[in-house]
PDB file of C-alpha atoms in Angstrom:
ATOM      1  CA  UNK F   1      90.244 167.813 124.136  1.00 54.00           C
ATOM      2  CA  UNK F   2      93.368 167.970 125.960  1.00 56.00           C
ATOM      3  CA  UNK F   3      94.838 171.394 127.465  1.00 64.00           C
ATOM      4  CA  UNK F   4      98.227 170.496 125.568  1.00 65.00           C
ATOM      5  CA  UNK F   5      99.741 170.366 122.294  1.00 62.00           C
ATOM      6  CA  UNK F   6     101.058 166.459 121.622  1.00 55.00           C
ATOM      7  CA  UNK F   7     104.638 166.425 121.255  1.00 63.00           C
ATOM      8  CA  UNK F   8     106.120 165.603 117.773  1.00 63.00           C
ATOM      9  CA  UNK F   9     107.433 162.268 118.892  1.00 64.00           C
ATOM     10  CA  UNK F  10     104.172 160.894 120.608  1.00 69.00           C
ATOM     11  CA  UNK F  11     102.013 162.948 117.759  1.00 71.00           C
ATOM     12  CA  UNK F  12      98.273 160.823 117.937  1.00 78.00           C
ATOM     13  CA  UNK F  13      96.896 159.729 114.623  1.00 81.00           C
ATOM     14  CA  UNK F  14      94.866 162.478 112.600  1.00 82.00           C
ATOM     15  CA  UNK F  15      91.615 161.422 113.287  1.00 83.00           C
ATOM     16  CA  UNK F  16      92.149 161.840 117.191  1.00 83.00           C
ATOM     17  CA  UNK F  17      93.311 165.688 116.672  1.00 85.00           C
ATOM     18  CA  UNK F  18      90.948 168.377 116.703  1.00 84.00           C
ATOM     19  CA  UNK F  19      90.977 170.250 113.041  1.00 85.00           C
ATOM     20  CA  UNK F  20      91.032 173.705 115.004  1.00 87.00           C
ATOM     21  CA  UNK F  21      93.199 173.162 117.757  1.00 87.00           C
ATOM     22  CA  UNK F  22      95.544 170.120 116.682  1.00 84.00           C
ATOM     23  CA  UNK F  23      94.675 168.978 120.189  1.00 85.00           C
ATOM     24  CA  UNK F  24      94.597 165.647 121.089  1.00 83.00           C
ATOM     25  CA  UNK F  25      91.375 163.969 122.454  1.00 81.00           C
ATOM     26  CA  UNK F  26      91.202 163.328 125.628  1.00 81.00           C
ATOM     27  CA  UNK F  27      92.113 159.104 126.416  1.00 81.00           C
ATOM     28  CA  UNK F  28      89.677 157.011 127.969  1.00 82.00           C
ATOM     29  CA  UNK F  29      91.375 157.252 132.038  1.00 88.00           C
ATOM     30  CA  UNK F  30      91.626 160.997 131.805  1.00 87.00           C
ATOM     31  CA  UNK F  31      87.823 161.675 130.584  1.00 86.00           C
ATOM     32  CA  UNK F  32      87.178 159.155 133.340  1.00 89.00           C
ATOM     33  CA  UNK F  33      88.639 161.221 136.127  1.00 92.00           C
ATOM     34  CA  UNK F  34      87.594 164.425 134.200  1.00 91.00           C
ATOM     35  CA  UNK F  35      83.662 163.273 134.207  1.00 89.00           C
ATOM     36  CA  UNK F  36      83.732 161.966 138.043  1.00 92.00           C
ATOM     37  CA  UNK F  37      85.611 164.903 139.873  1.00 94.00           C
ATOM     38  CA  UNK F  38      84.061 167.922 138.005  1.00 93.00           C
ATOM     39  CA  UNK F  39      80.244 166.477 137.323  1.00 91.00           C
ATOM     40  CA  UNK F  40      80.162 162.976 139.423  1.00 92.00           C
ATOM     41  CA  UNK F  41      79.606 161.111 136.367  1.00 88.00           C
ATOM     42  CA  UNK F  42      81.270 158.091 134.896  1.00 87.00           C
ATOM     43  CA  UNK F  43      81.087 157.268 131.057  1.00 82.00           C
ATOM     44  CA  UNK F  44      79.105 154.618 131.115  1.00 81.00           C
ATOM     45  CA  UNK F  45      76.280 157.234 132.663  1.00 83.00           C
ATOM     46  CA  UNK F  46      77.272 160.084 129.890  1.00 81.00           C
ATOM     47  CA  UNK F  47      76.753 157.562 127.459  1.00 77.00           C
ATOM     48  CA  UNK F  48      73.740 156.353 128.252  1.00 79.00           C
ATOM     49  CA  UNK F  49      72.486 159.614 129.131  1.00 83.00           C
ATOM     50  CA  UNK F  50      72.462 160.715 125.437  1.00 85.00           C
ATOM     51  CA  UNK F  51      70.546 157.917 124.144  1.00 88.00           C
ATOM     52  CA  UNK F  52      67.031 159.460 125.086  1.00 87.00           C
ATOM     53  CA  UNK F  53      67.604 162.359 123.086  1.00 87.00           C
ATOM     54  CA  UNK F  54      68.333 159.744 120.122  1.00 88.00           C
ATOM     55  CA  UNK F  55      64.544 158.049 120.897  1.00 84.00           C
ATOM     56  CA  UNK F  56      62.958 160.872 121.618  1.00 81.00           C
ATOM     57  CA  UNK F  57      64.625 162.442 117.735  1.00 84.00           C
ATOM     58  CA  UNK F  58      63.130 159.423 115.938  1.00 81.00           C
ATOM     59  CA  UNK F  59      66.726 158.030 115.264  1.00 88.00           C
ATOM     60  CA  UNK F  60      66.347 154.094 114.138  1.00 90.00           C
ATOM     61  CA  UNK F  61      66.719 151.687 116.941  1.00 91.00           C
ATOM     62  CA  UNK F  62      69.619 149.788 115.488  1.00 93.00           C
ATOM     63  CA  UNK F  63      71.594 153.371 115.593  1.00 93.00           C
ATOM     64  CA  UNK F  64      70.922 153.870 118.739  1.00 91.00           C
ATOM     65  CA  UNK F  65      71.915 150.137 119.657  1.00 91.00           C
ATOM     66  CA  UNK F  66      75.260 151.000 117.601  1.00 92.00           C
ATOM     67  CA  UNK F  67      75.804 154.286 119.769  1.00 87.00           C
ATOM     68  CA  UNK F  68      75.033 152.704 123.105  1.00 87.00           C
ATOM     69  CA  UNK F  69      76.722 149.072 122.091  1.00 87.00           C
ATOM     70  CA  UNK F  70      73.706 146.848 122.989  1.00 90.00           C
ATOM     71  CA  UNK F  71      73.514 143.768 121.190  1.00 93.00           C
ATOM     72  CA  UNK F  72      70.064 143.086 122.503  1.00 94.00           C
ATOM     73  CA  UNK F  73      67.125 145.377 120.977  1.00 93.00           C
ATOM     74  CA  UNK F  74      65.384 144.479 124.217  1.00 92.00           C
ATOM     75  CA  UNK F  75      67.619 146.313 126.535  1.00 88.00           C
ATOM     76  CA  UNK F  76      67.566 149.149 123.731  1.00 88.00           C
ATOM     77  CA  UNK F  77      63.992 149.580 123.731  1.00 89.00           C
ATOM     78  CA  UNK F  78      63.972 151.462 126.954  1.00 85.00           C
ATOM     79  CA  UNK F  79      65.634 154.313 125.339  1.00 81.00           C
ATOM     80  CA  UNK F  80      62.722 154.770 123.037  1.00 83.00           C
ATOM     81  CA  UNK F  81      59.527 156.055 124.666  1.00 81.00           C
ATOM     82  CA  UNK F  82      57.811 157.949 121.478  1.00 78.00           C
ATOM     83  CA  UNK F  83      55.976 161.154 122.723  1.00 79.00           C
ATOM     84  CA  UNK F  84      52.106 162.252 121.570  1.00 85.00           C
ATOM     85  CA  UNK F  85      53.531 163.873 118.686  1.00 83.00           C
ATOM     86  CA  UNK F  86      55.214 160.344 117.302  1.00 80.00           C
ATOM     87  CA  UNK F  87      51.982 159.256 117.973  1.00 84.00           C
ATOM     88  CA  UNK F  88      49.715 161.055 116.781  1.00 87.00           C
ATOM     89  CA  UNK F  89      52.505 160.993 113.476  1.00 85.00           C
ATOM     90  CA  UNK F  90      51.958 157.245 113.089  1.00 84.00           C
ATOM     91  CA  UNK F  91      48.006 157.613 113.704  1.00 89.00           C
ATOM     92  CA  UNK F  92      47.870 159.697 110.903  1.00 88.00           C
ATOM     93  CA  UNK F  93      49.562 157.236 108.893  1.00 87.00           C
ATOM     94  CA  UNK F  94      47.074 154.552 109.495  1.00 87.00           C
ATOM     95  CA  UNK F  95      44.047 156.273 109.941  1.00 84.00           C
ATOM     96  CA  UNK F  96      44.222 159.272 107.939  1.00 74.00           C
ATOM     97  CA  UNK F  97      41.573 162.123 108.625  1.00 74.00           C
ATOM     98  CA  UNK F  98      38.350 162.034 106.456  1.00 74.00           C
ATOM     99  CA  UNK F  99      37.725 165.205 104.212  1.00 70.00           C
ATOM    100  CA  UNK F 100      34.765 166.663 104.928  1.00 70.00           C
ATOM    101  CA  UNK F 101      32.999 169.220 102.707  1.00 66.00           C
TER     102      UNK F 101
END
């Protein structure tokens, strides 16, 4: 979010105001230079960045090609690297575990 108030007469549409503040969102240049002088980031990295957290919560592979914009599931797939649990998960769902008694 931005540090000022928009003006009346260059007042952003609703959806890019905070419904807290009345803020506006920060615009694409200033998050830019925001990202690489405070954290030496760029947006392309921040975005990215978030998209293991998206494999590793079992989010669907075509939202996580919607988040990061890949049109190839190929390039996507490198996002998602299930962990033992997911594994074990799926296991269980093919070979479920004999009752003994």
């Amino acid at each position: 979010m931005s540090e000022r108030r928009p003006v009346p007469a260059r007042r952003p549409a609703a959806a890019d105001l905070c419904p807290h503040t009345g803020r506006a969102r920060l615009g694409y240049d200033r998050a830019r230079v925001l990202l690489d002088t405070y954290a030496g980031l760029d947006l392309h990295q921040l975005r990215h960045g978030a998209a293991p957290h998206l494999g590793d919560a079992e989010t669907p592979l075509q939202l996580i090609m919607g988040k990061t914009r890949h049109k190839n599931p190929c390039t996507a797939m490198r996002y998602v690297k299930p962990g033992a649990e997911a594994i074990a998960k799926v296991t269980e769902v093919l070979a479920p575990r004999r009752r003994t008694h």
